PDB file of C-alpha atoms and ligand atoms in Angstrom:
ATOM      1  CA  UNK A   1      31.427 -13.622 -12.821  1.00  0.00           C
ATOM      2  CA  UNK A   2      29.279 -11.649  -9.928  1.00  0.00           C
ATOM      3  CA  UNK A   3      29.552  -8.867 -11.995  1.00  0.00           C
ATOM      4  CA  UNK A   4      28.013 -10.584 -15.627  1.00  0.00           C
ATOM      5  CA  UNK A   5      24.915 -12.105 -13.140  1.00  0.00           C
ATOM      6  CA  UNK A   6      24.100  -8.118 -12.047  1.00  0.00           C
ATOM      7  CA  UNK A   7      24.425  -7.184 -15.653  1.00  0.00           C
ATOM      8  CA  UNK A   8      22.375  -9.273 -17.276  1.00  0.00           C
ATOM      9  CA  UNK A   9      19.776  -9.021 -14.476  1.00  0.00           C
ATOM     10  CA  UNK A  10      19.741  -5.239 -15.122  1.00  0.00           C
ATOM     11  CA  UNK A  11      19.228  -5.812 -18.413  1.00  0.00           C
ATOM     12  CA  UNK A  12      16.417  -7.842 -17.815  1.00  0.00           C
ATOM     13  CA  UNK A  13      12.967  -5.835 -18.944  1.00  0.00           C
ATOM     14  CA  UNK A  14      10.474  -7.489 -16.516  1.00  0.00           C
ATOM     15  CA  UNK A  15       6.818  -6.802 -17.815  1.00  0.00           C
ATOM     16  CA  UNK A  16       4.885  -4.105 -14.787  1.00  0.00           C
ATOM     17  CA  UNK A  17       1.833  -4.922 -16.050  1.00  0.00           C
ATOM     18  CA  UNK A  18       0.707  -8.434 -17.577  1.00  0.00           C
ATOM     19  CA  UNK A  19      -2.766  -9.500 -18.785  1.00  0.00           C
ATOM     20  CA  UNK A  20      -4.569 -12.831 -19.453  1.00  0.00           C
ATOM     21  CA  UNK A  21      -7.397 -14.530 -21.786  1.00  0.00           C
ATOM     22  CA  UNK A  22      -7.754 -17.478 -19.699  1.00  0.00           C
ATOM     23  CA  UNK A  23      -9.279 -19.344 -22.690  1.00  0.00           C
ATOM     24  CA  UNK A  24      -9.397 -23.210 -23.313  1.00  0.00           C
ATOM     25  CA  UNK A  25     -11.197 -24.670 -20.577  1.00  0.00           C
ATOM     26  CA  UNK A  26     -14.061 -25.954 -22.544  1.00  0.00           C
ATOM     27  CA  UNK A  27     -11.524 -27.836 -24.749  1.00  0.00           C
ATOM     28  CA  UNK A  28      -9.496 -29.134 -21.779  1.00  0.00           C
ATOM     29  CA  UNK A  29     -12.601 -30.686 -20.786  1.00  0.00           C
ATOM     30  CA  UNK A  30     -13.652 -31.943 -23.728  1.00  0.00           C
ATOM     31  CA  UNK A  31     -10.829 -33.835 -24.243  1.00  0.00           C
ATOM     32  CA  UNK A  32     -11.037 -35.431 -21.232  1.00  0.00           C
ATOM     33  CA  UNK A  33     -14.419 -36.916 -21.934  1.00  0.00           C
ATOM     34  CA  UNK A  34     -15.758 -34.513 -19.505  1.00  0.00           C
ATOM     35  CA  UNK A  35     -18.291 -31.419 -19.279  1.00  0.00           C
ATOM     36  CA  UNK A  36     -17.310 -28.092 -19.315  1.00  0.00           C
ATOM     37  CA  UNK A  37     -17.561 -27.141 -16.192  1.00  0.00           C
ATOM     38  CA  UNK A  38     -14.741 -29.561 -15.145  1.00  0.00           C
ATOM     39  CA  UNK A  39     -12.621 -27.341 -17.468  1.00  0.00           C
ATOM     40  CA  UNK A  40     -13.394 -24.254 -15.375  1.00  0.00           C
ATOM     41  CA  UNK A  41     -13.190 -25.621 -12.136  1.00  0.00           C
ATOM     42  CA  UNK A  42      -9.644 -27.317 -13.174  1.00  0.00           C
ATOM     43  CA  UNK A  43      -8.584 -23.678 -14.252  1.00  0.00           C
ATOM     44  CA  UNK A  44      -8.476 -22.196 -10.891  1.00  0.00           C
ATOM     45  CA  UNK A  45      -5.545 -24.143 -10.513  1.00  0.00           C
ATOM     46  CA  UNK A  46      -3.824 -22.252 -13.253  1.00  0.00           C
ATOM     47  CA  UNK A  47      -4.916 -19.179 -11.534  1.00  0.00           C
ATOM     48  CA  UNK A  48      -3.506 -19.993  -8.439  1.00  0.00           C
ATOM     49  CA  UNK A  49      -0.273 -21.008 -10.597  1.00  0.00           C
ATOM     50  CA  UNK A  50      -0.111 -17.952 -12.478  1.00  0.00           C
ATOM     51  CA  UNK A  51      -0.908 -15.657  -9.516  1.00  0.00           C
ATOM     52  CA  UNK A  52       2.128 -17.159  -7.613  1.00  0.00           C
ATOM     53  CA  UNK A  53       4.563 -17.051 -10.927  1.00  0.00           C
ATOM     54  CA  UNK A  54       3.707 -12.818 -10.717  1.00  0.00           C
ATOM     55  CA  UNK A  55       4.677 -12.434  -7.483  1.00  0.00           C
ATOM     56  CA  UNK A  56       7.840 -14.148  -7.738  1.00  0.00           C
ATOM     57  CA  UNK A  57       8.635 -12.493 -10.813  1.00  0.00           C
ATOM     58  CA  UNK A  58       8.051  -9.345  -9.500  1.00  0.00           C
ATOM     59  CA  UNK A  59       5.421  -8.305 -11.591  1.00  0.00           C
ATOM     60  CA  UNK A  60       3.297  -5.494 -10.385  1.00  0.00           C
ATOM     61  CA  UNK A  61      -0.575  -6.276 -12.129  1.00  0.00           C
ATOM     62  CA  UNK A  62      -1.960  -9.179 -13.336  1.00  0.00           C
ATOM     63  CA  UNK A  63      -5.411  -9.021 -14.979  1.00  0.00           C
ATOM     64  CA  UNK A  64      -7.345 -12.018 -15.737  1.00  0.00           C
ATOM     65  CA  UNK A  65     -10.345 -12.166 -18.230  1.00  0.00           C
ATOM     66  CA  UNK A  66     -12.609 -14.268 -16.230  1.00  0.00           C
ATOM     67  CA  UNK A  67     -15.924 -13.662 -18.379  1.00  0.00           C
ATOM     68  CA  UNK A  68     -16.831 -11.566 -20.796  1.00  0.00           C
ATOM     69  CA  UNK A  69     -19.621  -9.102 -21.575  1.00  0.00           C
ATOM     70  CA  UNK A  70     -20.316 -11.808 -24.283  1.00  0.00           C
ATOM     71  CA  UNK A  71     -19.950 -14.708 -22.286  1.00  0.00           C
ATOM     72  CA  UNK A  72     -23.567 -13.853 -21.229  1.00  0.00           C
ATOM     73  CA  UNK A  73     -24.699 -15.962 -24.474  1.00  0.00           C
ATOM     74  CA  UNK A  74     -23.638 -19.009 -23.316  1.00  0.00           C
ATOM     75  CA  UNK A  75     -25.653 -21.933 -21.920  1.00  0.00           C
ATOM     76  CA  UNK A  76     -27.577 -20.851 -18.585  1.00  0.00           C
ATOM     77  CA  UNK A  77     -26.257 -23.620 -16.590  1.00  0.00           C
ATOM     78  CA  UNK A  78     -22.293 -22.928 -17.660  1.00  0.00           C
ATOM     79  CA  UNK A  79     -22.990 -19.263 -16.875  1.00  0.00           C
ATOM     80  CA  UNK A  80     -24.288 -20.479 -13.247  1.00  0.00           C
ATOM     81  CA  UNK A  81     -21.336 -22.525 -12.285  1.00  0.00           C
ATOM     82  CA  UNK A  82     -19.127 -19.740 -13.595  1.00  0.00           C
ATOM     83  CA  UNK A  83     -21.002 -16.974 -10.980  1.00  0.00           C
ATOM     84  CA  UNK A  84     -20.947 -20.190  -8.435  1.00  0.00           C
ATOM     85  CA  UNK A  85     -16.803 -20.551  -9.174  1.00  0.00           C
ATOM     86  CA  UNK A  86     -16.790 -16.692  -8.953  1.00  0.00           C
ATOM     87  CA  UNK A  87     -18.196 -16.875  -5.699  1.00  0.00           C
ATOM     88  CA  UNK A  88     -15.983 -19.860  -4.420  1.00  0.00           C
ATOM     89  CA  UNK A  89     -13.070 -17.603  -5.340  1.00  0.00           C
ATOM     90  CA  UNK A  90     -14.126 -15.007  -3.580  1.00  0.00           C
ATOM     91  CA  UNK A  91     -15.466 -16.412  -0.344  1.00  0.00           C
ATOM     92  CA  UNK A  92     -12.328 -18.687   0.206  1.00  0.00           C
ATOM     93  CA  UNK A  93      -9.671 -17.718  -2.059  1.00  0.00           C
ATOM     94  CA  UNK A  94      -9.449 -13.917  -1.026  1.00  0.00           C
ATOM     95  CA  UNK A  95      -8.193 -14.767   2.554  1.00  0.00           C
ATOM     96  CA  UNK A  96      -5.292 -16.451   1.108  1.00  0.00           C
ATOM     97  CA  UNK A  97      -4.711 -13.322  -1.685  1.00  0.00           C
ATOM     98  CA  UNK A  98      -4.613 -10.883   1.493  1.00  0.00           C
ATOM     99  CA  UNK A  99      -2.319 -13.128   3.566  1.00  0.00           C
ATOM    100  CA  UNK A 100       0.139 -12.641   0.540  1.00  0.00           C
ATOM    101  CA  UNK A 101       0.112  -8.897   0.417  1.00  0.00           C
ATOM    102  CA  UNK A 102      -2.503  -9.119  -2.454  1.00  0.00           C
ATOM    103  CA  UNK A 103      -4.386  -5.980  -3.618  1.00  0.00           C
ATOM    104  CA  UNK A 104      -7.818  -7.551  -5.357  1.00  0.00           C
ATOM    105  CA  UNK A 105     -10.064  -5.775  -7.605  1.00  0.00           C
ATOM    106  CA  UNK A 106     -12.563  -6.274  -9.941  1.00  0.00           C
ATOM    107  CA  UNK A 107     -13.019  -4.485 -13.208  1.00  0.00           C
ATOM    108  CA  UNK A 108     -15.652  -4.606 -15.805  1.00  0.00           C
ATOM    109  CA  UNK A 109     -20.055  -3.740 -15.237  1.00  0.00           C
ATOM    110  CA  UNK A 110     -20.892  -5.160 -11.834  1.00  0.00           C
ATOM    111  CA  UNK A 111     -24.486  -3.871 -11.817  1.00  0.00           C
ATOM    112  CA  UNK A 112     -25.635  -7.175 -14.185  1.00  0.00           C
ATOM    113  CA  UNK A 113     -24.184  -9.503 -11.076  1.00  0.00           C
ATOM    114  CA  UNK A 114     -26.308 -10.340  -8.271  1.00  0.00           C
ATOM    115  CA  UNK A 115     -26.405  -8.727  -4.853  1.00  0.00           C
ATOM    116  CA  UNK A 116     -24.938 -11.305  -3.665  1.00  0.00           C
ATOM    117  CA  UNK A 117     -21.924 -11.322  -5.812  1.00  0.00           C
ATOM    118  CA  UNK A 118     -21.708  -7.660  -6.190  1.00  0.00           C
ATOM    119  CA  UNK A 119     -21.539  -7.547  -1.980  1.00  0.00           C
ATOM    120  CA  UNK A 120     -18.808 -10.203  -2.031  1.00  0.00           C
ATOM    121  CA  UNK A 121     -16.502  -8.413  -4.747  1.00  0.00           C
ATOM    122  CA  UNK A 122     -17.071  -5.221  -2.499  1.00  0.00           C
ATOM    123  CA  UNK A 123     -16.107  -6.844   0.757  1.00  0.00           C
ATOM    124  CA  UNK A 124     -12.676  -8.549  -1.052  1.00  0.00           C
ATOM    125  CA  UNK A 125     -11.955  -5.206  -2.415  1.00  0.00           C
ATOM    126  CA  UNK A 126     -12.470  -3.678   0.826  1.00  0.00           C
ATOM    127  CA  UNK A 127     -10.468  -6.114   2.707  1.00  0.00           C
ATOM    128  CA  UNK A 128      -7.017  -6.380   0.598  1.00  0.00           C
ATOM    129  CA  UNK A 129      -7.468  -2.268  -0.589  1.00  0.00           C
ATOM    130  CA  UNK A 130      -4.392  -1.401   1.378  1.00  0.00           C
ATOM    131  CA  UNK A 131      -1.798  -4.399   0.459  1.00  0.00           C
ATOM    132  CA  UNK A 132       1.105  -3.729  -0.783  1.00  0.00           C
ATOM    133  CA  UNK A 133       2.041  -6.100  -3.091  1.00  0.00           C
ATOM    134  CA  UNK A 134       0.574  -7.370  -6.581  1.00  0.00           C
ATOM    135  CA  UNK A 135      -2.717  -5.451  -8.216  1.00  0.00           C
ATOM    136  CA  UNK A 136      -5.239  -8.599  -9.252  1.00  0.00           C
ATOM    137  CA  UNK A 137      -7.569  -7.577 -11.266  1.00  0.00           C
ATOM    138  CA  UNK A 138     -10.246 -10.025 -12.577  1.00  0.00           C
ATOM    139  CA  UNK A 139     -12.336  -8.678 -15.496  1.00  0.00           C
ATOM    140  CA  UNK A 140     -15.572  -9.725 -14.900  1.00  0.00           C
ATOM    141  CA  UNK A 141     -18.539  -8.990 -17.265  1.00  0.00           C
ATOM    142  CA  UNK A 142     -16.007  -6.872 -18.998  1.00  0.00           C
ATOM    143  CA  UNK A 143     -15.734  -5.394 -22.290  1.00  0.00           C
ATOM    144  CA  UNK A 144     -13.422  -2.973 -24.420  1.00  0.00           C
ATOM    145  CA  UNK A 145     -15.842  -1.433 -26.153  1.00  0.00           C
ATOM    146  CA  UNK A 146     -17.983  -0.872 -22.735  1.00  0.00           C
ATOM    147  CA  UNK A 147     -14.780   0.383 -20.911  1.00  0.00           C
ATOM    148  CA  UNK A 148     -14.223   3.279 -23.531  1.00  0.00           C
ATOM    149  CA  UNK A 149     -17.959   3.898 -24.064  1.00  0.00           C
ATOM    150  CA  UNK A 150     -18.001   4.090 -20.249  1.00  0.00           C
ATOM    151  CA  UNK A 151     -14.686   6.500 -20.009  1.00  0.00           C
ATOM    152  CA  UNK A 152     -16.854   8.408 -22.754  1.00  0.00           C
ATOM    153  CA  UNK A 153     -20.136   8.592 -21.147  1.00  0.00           C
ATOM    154  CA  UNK A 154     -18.385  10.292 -17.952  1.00  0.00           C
ATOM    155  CA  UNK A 155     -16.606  12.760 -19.974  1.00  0.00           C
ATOM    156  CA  UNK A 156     -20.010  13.554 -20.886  1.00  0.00           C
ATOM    157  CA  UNK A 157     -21.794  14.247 -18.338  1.00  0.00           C
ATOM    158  CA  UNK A 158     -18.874  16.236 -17.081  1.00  0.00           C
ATOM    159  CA  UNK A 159     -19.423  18.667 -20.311  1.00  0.00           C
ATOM    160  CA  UNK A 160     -22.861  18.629 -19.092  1.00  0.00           C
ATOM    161  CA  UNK A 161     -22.289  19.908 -15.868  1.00  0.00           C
ATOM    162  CA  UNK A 162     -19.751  22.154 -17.334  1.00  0.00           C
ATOM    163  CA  UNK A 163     -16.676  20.604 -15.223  1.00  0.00           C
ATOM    164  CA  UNK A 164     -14.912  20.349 -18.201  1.00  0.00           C
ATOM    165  CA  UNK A 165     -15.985  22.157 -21.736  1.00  0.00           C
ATOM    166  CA  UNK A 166     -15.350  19.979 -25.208  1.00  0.00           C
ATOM    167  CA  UNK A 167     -11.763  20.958 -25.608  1.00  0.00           C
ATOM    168  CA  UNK A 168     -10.977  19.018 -22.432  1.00  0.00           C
ATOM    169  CA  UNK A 169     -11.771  15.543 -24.060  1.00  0.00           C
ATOM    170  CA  UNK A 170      -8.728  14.100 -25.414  1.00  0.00           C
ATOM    171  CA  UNK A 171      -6.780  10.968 -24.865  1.00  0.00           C
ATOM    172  CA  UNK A 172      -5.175  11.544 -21.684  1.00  0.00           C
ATOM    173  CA  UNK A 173      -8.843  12.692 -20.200  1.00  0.00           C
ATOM    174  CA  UNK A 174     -10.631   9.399 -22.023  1.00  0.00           C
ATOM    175  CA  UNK A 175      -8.126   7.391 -20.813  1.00  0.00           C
ATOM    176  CA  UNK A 176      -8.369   8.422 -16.987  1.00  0.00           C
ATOM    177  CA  UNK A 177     -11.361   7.191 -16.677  1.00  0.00           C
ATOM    178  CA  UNK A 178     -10.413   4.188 -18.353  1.00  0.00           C
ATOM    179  CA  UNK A 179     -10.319   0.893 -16.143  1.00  0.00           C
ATOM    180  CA  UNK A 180      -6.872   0.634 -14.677  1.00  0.00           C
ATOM    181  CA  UNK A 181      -5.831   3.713 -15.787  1.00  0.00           C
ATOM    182  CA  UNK A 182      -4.396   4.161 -12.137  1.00  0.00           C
ATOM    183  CA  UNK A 183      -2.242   1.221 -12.555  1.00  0.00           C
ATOM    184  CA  UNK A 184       1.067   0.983 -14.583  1.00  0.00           C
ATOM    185  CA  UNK A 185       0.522   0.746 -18.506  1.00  0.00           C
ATOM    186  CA  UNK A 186      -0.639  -2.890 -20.005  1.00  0.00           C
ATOM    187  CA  UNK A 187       3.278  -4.492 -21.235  1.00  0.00           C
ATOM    188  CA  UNK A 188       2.464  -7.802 -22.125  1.00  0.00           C
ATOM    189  CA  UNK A 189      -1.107  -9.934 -23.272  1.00  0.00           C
ATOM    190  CA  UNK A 190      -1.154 -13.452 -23.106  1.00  0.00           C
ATOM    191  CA  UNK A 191      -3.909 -15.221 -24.490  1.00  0.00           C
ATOM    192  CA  UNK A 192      -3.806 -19.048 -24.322  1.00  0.00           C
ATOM    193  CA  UNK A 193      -6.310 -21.661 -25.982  1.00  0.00           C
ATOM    194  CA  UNK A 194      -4.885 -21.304 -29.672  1.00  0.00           C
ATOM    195  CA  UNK A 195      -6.577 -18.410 -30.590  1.00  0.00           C
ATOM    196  CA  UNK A 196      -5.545 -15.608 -32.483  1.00  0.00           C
ATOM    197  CA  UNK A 197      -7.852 -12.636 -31.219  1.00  0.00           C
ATOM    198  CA  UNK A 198      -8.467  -9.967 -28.378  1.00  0.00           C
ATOM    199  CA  UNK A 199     -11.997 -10.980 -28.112  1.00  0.00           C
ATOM    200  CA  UNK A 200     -13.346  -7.519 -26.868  1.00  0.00           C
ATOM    201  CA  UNK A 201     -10.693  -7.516 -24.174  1.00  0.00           C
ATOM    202  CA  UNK A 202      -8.270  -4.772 -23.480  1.00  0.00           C
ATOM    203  CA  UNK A 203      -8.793  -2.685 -26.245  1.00  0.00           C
ATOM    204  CA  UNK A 204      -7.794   0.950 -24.980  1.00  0.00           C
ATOM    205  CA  UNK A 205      -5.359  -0.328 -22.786  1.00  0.00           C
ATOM    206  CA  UNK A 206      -3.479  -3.162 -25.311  1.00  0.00           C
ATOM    207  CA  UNK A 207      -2.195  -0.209 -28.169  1.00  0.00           C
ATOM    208  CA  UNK A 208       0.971  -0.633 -27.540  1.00  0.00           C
ATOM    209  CA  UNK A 209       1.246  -4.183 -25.288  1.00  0.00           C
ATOM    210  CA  UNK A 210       3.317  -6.852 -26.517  1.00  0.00           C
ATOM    211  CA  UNK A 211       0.974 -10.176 -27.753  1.00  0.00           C
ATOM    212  CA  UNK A 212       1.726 -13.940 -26.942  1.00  0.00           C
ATOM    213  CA  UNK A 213      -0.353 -16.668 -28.089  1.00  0.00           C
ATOM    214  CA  UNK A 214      -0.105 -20.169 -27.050  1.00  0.00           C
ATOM    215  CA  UNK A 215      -2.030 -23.458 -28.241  1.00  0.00           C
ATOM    216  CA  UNK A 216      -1.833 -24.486 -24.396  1.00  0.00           C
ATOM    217  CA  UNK A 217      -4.840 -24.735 -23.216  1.00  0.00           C
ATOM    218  CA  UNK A 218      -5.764 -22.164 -20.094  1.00  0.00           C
ATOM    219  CA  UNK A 219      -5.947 -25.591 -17.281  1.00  0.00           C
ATOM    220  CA  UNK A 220      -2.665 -26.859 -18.630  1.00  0.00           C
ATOM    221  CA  UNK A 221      -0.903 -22.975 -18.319  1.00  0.00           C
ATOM    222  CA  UNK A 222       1.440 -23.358 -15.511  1.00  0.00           C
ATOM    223  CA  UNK A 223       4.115 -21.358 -13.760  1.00  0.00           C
ATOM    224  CA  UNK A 224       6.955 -22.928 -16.153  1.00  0.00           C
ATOM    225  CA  UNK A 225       4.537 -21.778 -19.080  1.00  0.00           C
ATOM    226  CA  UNK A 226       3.760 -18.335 -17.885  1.00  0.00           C
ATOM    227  CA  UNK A 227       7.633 -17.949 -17.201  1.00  0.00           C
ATOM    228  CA  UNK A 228       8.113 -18.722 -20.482  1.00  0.00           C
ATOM    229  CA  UNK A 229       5.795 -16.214 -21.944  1.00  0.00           C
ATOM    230  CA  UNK A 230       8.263 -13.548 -19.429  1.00  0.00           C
ATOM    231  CA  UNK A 231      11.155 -14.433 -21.389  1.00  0.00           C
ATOM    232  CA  UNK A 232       9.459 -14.204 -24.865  1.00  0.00           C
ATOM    233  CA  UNK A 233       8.899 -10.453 -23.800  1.00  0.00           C
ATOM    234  CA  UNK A 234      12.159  -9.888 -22.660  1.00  0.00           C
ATOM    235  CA  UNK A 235      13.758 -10.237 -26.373  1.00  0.00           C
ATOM    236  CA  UNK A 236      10.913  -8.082 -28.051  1.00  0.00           C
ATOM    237  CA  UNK A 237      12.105  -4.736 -29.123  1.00  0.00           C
ATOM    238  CA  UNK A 238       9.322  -2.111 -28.093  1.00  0.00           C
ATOM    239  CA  UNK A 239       9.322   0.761 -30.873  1.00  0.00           C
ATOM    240  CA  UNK A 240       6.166   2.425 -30.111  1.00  0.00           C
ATOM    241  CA  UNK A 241       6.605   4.292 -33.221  1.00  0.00           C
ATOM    242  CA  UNK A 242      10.518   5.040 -33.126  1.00  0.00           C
ATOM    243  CA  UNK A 243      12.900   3.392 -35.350  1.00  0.00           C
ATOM    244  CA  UNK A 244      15.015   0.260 -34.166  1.00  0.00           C
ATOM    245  CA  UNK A 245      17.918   2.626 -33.639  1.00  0.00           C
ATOM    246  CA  UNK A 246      16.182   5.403 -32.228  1.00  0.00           C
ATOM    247  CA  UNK A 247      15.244   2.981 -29.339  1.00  0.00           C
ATOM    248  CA  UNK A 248      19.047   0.978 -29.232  1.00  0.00           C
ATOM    249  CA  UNK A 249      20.735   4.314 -28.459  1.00  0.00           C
ATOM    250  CA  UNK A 250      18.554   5.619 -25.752  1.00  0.00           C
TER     251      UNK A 250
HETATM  252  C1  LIG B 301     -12.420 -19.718 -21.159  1.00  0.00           C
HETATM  253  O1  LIG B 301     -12.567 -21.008 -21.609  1.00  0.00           O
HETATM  254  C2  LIG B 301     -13.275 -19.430 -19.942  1.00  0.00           C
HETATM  255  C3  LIG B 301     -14.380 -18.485 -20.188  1.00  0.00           C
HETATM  256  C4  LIG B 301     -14.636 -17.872 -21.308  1.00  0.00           C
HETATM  257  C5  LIG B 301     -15.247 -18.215 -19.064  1.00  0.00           C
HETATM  258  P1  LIG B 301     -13.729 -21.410 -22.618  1.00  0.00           P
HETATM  259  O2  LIG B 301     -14.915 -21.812 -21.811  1.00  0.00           O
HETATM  260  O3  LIG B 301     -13.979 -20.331 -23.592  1.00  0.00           O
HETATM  261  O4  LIG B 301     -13.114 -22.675 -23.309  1.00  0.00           O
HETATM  262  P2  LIG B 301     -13.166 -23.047 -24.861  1.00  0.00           P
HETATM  263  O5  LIG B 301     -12.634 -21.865 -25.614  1.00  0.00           O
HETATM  264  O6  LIG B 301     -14.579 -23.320 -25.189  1.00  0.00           O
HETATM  265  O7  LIG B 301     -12.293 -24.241 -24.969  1.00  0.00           O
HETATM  266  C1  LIG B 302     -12.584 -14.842 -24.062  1.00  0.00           C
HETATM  267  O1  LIG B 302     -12.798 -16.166 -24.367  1.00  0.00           O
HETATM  268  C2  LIG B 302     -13.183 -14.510 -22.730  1.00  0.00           C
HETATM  269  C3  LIG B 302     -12.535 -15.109 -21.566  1.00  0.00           C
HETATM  270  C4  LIG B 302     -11.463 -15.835 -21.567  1.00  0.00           C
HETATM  271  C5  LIG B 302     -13.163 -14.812 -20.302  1.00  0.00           C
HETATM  272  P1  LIG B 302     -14.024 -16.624 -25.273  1.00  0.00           P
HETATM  273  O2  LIG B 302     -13.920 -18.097 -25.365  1.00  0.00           O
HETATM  274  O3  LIG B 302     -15.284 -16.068 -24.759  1.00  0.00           O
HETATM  275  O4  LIG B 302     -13.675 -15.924 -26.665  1.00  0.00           O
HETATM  276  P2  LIG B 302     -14.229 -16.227 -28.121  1.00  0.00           P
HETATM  277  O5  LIG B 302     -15.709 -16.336 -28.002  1.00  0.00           O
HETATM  278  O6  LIG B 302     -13.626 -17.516 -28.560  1.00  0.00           O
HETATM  279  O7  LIG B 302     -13.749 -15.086 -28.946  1.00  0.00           O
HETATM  280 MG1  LIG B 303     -13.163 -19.900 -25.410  1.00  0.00          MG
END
């Protein structure tokens, strides 16, 4: 009996890597009779729920899609409590994030934030850079299409300068300077809220990631959901390009 529980643990493919569209809260809201904003601020609560489901699972990154490079076309005063929520998180929530061993880190163009927010991110970056335990990464002001035009720009400017001469670019070199490129490889994408897109997300990084949609929406995603999404993964058969036997006997 010991024996079958070590097996099938083994056997168990635990995503390294898992990423988020926290989408939904709008709609959450909504159907409460209430603004928006009461959607957003309710979804730190599935943030906190999700954060805690990695670390017992043992995952090793979780990146959240807090707002997008898009997101800037939305109503002033929704964009304003978002950078207010930002700054809640980071101010109070980051003390709590290093107490647990938490490595924060923010990915996406920084420069459009204020000084304010741009010190704060620094200073929570600063303070949990040598934990141990689970990468967070919130993408913030993020894009796909910026991250590889970014990854391309440096390659650039490193022909330029002649570090590197044209023959150097290729994936490997594009992807290295490629947000989380450091980290392990992007296994699983969860996107909840009922849509069925990548909405300028991980683009680079998602080639080969496993996709799971839910109609739950993001303040309603719990630990019991996310765990569910875990085991989804666990019975998908990962090819990346091989045949189904190819991967069975290796
Ligand atoms: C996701 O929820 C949060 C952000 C994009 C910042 P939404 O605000 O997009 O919620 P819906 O999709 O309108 O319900
Ligand atoms: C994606 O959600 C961005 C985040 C969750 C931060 P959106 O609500 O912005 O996506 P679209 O506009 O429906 O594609
Ligand atoms: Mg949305």
């Amino acid at each position: 009996m010991a024996t079958d529980i070590v097996l099938s643990n083994a056997e168990k493919k635990t995503p390294q890597h898992i990423a988020i569209i926290m989408d939904g809260n709008g709609r959450w809201a909504q159907a409460q009779g209430k603004g928006r904003v009461s959607g957003h601020k309710a979804g730190v609560d599935s943030v906190r729920a999700v954060v805690q489901g990695a670390r017992k699972a043992g995952i090793k990154v979780l990146t959240l899609f807090a707002f997008s490079s898009e997101n800037w076309q939305r109503p002033e005063k929704e964009i304003s409590v978002l950078m207010d929520l930002f700054m809640f998180v980071l101010t109070k929530e980051v003390k709590r994030l290093h107490k647990n061993n938490i490595r924060f880190q923010v990915i996406g163009d920084l420069n459009r934030f204020s000084d304010t927010l741009q010190k704060s991110i620094t200073k929570s970056e600063q303070l949990t850079e040598n934990n141990t335990g689970l990468v967070l990464s919130i993408a913030a002001n993020y894009g796909g299409r910026w991250d590889i035009t970014n990854a391309a720009k440096k390659l650039a400017s490193q022909v330029q300068t002649n570090e590197i001469t044209l023959d150097d670019i290729n994936e490997d070199s594009l992807h290295k300077h490629t947000c989380l490129a450091q980290l392990p490889p992007l296994d699983l994408l969860i996107r909840t809220g009922g849509d069925y897109r990548i909405s300028n997300f991980l683009l680079w990084q998602a080639a080969y990631a496993e996709f799971y949609f839910t109609d739950v929406l993001w303040p309603d995603f719990n630990e019991s959901e996310f765990a569910q999404a875990i085991d989804v993964f666990d019975q998908r058969e990962r090819r990346f390009g091989k045949t189904g036997e190819q991967v069975v006997n290796t």
